[in-house]
Each structure stands twice: as structure tokens, then as C-alpha cells.
Short mmCIF file of C-alpha atoms in Angstrom, two decimals:
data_model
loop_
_atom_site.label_atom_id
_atom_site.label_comp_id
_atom_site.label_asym_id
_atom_site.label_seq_id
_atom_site.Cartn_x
_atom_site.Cartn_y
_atom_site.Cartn_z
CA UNK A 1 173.05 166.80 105.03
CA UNK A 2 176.19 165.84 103.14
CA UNK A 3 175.45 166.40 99.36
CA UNK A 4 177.06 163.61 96.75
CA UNK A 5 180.29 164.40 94.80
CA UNK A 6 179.62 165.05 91.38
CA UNK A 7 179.95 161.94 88.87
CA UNK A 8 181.42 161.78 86.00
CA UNK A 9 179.14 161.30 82.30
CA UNK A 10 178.21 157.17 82.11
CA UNK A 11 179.48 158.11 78.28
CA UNK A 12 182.86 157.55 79.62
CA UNK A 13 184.29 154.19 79.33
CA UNK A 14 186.37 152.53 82.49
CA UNK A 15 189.55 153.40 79.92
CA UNK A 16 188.78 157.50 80.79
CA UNK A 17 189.28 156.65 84.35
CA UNK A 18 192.88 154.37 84.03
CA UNK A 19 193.55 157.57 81.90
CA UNK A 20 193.52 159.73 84.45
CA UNK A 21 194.88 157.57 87.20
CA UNK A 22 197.88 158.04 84.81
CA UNK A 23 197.55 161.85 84.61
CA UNK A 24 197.08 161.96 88.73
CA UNK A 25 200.49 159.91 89.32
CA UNK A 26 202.69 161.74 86.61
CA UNK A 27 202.22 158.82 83.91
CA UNK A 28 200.92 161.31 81.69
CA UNK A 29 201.08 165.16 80.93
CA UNK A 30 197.87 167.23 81.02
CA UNK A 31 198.36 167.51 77.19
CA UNK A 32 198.51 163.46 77.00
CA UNK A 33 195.74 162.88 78.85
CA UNK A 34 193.34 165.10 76.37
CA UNK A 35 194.97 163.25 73.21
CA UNK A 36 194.35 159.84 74.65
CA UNK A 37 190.55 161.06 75.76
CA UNK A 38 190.09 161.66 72.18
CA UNK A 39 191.64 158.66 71.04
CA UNK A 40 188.69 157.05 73.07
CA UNK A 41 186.02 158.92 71.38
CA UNK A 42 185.31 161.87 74.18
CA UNK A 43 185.70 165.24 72.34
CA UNK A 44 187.48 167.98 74.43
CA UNK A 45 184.36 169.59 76.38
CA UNK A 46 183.45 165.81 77.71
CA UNK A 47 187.00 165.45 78.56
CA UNK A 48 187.56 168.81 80.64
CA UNK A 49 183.93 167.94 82.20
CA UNK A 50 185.15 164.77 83.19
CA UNK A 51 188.80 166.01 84.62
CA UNK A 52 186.95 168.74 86.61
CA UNK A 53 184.75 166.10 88.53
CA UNK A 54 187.98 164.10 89.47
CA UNK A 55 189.23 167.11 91.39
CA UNK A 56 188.12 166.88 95.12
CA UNK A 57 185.89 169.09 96.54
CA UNK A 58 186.91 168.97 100.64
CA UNK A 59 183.89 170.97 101.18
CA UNK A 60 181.12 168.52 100.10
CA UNK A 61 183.02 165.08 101.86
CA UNK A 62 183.87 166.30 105.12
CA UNK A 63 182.64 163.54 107.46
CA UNK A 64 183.76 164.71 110.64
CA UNK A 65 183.82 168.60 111.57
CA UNK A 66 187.26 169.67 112.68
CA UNK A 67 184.90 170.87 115.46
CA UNK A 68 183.54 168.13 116.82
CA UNK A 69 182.58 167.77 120.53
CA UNK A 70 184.32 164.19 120.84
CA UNK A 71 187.37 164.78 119.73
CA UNK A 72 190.46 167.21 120.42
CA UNK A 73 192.73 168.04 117.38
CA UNK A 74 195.78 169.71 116.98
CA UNK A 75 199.47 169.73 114.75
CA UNK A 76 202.27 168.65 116.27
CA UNK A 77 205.65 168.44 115.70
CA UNK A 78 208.20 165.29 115.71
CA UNK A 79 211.56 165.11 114.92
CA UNK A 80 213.10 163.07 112.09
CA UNK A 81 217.00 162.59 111.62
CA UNK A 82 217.57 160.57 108.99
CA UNK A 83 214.78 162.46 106.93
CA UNK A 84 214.32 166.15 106.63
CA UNK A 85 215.00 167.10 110.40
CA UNK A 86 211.51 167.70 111.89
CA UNK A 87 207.77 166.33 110.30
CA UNK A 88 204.88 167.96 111.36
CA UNK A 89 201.18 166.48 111.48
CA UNK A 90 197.66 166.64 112.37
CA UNK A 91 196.71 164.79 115.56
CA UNK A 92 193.75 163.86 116.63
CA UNK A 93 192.20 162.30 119.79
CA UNK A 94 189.18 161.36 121.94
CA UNK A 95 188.03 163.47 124.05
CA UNK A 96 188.23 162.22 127.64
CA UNK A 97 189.67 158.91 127.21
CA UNK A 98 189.85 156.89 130.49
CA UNK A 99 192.44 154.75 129.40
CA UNK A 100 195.52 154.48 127.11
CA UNK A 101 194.81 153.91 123.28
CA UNK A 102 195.61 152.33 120.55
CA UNK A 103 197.17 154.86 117.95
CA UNK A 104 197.35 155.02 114.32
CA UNK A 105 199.30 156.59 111.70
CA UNK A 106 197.40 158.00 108.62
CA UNK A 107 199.15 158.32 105.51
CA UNK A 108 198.45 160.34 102.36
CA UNK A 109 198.27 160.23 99.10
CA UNK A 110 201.27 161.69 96.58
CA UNK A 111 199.81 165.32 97.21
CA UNK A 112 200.19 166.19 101.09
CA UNK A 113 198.13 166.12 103.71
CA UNK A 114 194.51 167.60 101.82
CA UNK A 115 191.33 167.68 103.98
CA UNK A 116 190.09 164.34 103.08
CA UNK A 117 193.14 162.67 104.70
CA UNK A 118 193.05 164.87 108.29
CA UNK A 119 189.16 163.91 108.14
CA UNK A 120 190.32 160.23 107.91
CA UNK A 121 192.22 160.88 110.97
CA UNK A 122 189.12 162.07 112.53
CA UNK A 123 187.03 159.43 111.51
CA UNK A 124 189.53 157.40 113.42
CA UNK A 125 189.78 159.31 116.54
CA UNK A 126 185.49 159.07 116.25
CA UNK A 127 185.83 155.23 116.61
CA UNK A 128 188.02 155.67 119.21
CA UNK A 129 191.60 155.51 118.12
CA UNK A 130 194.30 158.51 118.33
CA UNK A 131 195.07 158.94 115.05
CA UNK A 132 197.76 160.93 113.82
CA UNK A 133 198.62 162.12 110.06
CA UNK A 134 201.67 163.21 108.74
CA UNK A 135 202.43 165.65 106.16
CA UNK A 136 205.64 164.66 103.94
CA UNK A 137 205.24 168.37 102.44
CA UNK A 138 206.37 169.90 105.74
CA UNK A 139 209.84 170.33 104.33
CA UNK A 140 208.45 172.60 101.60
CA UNK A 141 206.14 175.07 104.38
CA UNK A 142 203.10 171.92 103.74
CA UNK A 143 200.27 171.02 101.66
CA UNK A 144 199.70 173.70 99.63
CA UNK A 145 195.45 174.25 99.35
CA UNK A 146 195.72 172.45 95.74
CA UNK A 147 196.23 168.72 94.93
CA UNK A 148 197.64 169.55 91.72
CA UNK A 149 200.58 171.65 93.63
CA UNK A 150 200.43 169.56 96.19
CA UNK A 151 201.57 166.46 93.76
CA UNK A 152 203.64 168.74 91.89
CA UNK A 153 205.64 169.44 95.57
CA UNK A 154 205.66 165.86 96.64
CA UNK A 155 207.91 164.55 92.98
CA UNK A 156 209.92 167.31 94.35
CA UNK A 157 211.34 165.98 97.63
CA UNK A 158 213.54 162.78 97.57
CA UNK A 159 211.97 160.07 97.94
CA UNK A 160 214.32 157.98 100.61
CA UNK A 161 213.83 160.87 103.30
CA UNK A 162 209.76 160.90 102.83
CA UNK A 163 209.99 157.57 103.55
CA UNK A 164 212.38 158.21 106.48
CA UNK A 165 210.41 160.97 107.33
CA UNK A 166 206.99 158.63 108.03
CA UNK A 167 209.38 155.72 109.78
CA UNK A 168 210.23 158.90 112.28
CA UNK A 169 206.74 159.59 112.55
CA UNK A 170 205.80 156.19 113.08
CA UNK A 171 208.01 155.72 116.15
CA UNK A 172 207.07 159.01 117.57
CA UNK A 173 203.74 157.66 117.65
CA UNK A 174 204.18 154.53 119.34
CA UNK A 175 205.33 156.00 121.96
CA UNK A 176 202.97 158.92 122.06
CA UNK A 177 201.46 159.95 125.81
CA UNK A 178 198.32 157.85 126.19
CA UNK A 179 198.76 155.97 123.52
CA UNK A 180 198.66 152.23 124.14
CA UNK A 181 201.80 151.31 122.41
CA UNK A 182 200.19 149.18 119.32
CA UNK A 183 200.41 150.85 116.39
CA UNK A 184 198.34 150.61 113.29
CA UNK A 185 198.73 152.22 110.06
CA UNK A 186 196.59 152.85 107.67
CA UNK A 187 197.32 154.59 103.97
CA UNK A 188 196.16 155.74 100.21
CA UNK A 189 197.24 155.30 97.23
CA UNK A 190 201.23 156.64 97.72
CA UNK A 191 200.28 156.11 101.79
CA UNK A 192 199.06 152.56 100.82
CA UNK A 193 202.17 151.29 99.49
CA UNK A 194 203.88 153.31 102.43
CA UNK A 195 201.82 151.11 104.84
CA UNK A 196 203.41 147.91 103.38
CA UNK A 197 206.37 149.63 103.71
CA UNK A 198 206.46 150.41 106.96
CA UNK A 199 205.24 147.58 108.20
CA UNK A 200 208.63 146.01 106.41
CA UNK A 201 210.80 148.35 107.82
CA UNK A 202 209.97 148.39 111.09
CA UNK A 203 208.23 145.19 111.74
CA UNK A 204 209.21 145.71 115.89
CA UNK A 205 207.24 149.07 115.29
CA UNK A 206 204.24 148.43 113.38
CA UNK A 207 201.52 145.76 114.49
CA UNK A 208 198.81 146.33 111.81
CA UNK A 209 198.51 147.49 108.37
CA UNK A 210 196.05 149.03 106.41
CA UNK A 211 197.29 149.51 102.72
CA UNK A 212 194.18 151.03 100.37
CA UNK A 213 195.00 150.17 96.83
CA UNK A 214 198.75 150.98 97.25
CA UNK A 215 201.71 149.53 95.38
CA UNK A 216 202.91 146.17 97.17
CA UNK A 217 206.17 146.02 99.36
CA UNK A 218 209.63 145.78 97.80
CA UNK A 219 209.74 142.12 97.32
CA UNK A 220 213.47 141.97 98.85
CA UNK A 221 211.76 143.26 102.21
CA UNK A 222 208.16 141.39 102.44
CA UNK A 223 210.03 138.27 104.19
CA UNK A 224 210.55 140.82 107.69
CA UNK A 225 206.88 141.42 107.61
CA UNK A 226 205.38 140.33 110.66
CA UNK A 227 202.34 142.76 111.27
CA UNK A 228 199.12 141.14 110.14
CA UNK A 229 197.55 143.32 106.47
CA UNK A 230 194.64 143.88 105.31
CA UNK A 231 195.13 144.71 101.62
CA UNK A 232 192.27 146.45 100.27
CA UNK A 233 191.95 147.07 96.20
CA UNK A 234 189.23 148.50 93.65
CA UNK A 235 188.11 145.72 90.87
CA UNK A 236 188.80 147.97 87.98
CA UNK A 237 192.62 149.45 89.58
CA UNK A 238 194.42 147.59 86.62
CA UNK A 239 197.57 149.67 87.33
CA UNK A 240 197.59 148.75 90.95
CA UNK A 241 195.85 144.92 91.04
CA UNK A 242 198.11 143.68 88.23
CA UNK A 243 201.40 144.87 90.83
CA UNK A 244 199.83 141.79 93.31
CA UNK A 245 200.41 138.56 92.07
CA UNK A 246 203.80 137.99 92.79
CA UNK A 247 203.45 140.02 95.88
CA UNK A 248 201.00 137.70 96.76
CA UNK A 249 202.79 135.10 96.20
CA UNK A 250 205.67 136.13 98.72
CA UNK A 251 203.39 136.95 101.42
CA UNK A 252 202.73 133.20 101.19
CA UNK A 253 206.00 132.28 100.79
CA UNK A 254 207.04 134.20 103.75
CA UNK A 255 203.70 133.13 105.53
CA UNK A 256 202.81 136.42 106.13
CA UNK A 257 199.53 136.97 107.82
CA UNK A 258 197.92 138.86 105.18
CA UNK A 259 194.35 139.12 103.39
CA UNK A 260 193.00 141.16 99.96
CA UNK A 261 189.70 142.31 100.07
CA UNK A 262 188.41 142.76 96.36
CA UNK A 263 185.52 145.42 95.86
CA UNK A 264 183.32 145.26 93.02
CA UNK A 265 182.67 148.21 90.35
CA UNK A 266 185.61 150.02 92.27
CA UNK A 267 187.92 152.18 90.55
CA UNK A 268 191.44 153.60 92.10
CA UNK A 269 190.85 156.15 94.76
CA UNK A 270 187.31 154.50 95.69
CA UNK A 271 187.55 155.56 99.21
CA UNK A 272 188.28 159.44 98.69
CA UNK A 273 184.58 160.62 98.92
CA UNK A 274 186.05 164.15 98.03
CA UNK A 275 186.46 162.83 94.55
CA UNK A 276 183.69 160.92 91.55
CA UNK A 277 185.87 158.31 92.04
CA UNK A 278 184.35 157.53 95.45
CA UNK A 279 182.12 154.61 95.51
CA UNK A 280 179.83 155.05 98.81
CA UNK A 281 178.59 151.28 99.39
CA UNK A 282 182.27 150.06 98.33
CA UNK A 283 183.73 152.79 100.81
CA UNK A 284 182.15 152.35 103.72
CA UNK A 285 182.04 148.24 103.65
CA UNK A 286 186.07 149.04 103.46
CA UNK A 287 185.82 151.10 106.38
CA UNK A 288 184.26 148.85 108.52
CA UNK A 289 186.55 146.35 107.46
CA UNK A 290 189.67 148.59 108.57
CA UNK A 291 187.82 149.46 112.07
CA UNK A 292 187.09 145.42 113.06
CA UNK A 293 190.47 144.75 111.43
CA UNK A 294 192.30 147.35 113.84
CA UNK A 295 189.86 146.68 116.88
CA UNK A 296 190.77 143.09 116.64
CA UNK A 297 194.50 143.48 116.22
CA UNK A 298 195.23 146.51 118.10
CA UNK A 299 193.29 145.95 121.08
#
């Protein structure tokens, strides 16, 4: 049976956890983030309790064994010119398929390609997708065991030839052997804004997008948008919800076929069930969401 993430002390206010969405996207040093926790009240043993629980624990979340009967998993390669030369990923399919399928790319948060994300894929490949997720860390040998390196890695690497990286792997994808040739993506945090992205920049490429609480689209690009989205964002992601409004109001300008799904009580990172972020009822409504949303569009 799949034992619950730790959660963080109910002492903390919702402030502790915009705190340390800060701290996890470079907003704030480690030093920061423990003198703004005490500016809030929370001496220093609360706050290092707290900071420990927000670190994932792969072990305790994993949905899908790497092992599983139904599925076939494996990394591959794919080349990428105008990024870094070559990507590499984790893909994963269902076993015995008797007909082509729909694929979708998986993309990350800003920390590599962690356990949680290559168990998305096989969540995917479970529900009967081929799923495939990149790692934009390949350039630096991969994700390196720890998110904290891992996000430490990621500022590293320019930031044009990530995203030129993932367009490379998108492609590669849609025409992948057995795939179906429609394309979803689907993406976290960094990954969710990707998604929008992607869907921008290649609008012949991408035909459904999946963005989990991600920055919107460059508004200069959100006009060549033609995938249908499915925008989903935690109630109390301030940092990320208050980026929407004139997004939003683009994606009507633009009429782009778009919808936001809201979740109550929801902080960022409410999917990642590797975290105490992770908000079970809130996470797996979402997921549903993204599997009717793909089935529907994708085929």
C-alpha cells in the first residue's frame, strides 16, 4: 500500500508555502527563506521541519512500478540541432498495442527528469498513451539523484536551447514508430509554461496541451496557438494565478480554444505526490481531467 507524503505542521500559514515556492525557483536564497520564516513567526526548528517535508521522497509516490507487466520502458535518444546536439529521454509504451497511438510528451519541472516525472510518463502509457519524457539535463550527463542539484544544473544551461531542445523532442515524437501522429503535451511547473510554449511554437506540431500551473505563453506568440489547452492552476499559486489575466485575456482575443480549471485549497506543485505539497483529491480530479481532455482531442 502506498503510504502518504509527510505534511507539513497546520502552524504554518499559506505565506510559509509562497515562501518556499520562492526558495524552489531561485527567488530566494536558502538563507532568505529562514529570515522570512521567522519574520512569519516559525522559529528555525519549525522552519527546517517544514523545508524537509517539501523535499520529495520518489520512494513513497511511485504510482506505477518501472516494472510493470503492461507497459515496456526504455531511454532513447533524439537528435536536436538547434539545441544542444542530441536529448535523451525516458519512453514509455503499452505493451502489445494493436494499433498506432496517440503519443505524448512529458515535461519536467526546473530540476530534470526526477522519478515523479518518468512515473507520470507511466501513468500515461497505463491509460494507454506512449508517453515520452525528456530530460533538458542531458547536456550536463542528466538529472543528477537530487532536486536541489538538479535545479542548481538546469539555471545552468541556456535557456533558448532547452527550449529548442524540447521543440526537437517534440517532433521526434510525432513521428515516433506506432505512434498515431497527434501529439499531446503535458507539463509542470517549468514543463507547464513549456507546454504553452510549445504549443506556440509549433502549432503544426502540437494538437493538445496540458500546462499544470505553469507560467502563461509569451504574449507576442499566444495569437499562433491553435492546439486546444487545458490550463490547470492551484487556488492558493499567487505567483503563478496572478501571471493569467492578461493571458487570459489574449487567448480570447486570439479565440484560442482554451479552458482553466481552478482547484480549491491547492497550493503550487499540487500534483507532485512525491512532495506535502500534493493534494490527493485535487490531484487526481486533475488527472482525470488531463486523460478525458487528451482522449477526446487526441483520439
Amino acid at each position: 500500500m502506498k503510504k502518504p507524503v509527510q505534511q507539513p505542521s497546520t502552524q504554518l500559514p499559506d505565506q510559509a508555502f509562497e515562501l518556499y515556492d520562492k526558495y524552489a525557483h531561485g527567488m530566494l536564497s536558502r538563507r532568505d527563506f529562514f529570515t522570512a520564516m521567522a519574520g512569519l513567526a516559525v522559529n528555525a526548528a519549525l522552519a527546517t521541519t517544514f523545508i524537509n517535508s517539501m523535499m520529495p521522497n520518489y520512494a513513497l509516490a511511485q504510482q506505477v512500478s518501472f516494472n510493470d507487466t503492461d507497459i515496456t520502458a526504455s531511454y532513447q535518444k533524439f537528435a536536436s540541432p538547434l539545441g544542444h546536439g542530441e536529448g535523451r529521454g525516458y519512453l514509455v509504451k503499452p505493451k502489445n498495442a494493436a494499433a498506432a497511438l496517440p503519443v505524448v510528451l512529458v515535461i519536467h519541472e526546473n530540476r530534470g527528469l526526477n522519478p515523479y516525472i518518468e512515473d507520470v510518463a507511466r501513468r500515461l502509457a497505463k491509460a494507454g498513451f506512449i508517453a515520452f519524457a525528456p530530460d533538458a539535463l542531458w547536456p550536463l550527463g542528466g538529472y543528477p539523484g537530487n532536486d536541489d542539484a538538479g535545479r542548481e544544473m538546469q539555471s545552468r544551461l541556456e535557456p533558448a536551447k532547452i527550449v529548442a531542445d524540447l521543440a526537437a523532442a517534440a517532433q521526434w515524437l510525432k513521428q515516433l514508430d506506432g505512434g498515431s501522429g497527434k501529439l499531446g503535451v503535458v507539463g509542470f511547473c517549468f514543463g507547464g509554461a513549456m507546454t504553452g510554449r510549445l504549443a506556440a511554437d509549433l502549432p503544426n506540431v502540437v494538437d493538445a496541451g496540458v500546462p499544470f500551473y505553469g507560467s502563461p505563453p509569451p504574449a507576442d506568440k499566444i495569437a499562433a496557438i491553435k492546439a486546444p489547452l487545458l490550463v490547470q492552476l492551484g487556488e492558493l499559486d499567487e505567483r503563478v494565478n496572478n501571471q493569467w489575466p492578461a493571458a487570459e485575456a489574449l487567448f480570447k482575443q486570439h479565440k484560442v480554444n482554451y479552458k482553466i480549471e481552478m482547484y480549491p485549497a491547492s497550493h503550487h506543485g499540487f500534483h507532485n505526490d512525491s512532495t506535502a505539497r500534493y493534494n490527493k483529491e485535487m490531484a487526481e480530479l486533475a488527472w482525470q481531467r488531463t486523460l478525458a481532455f487528451f482522449r477526446q482531442h487526441l483520439g
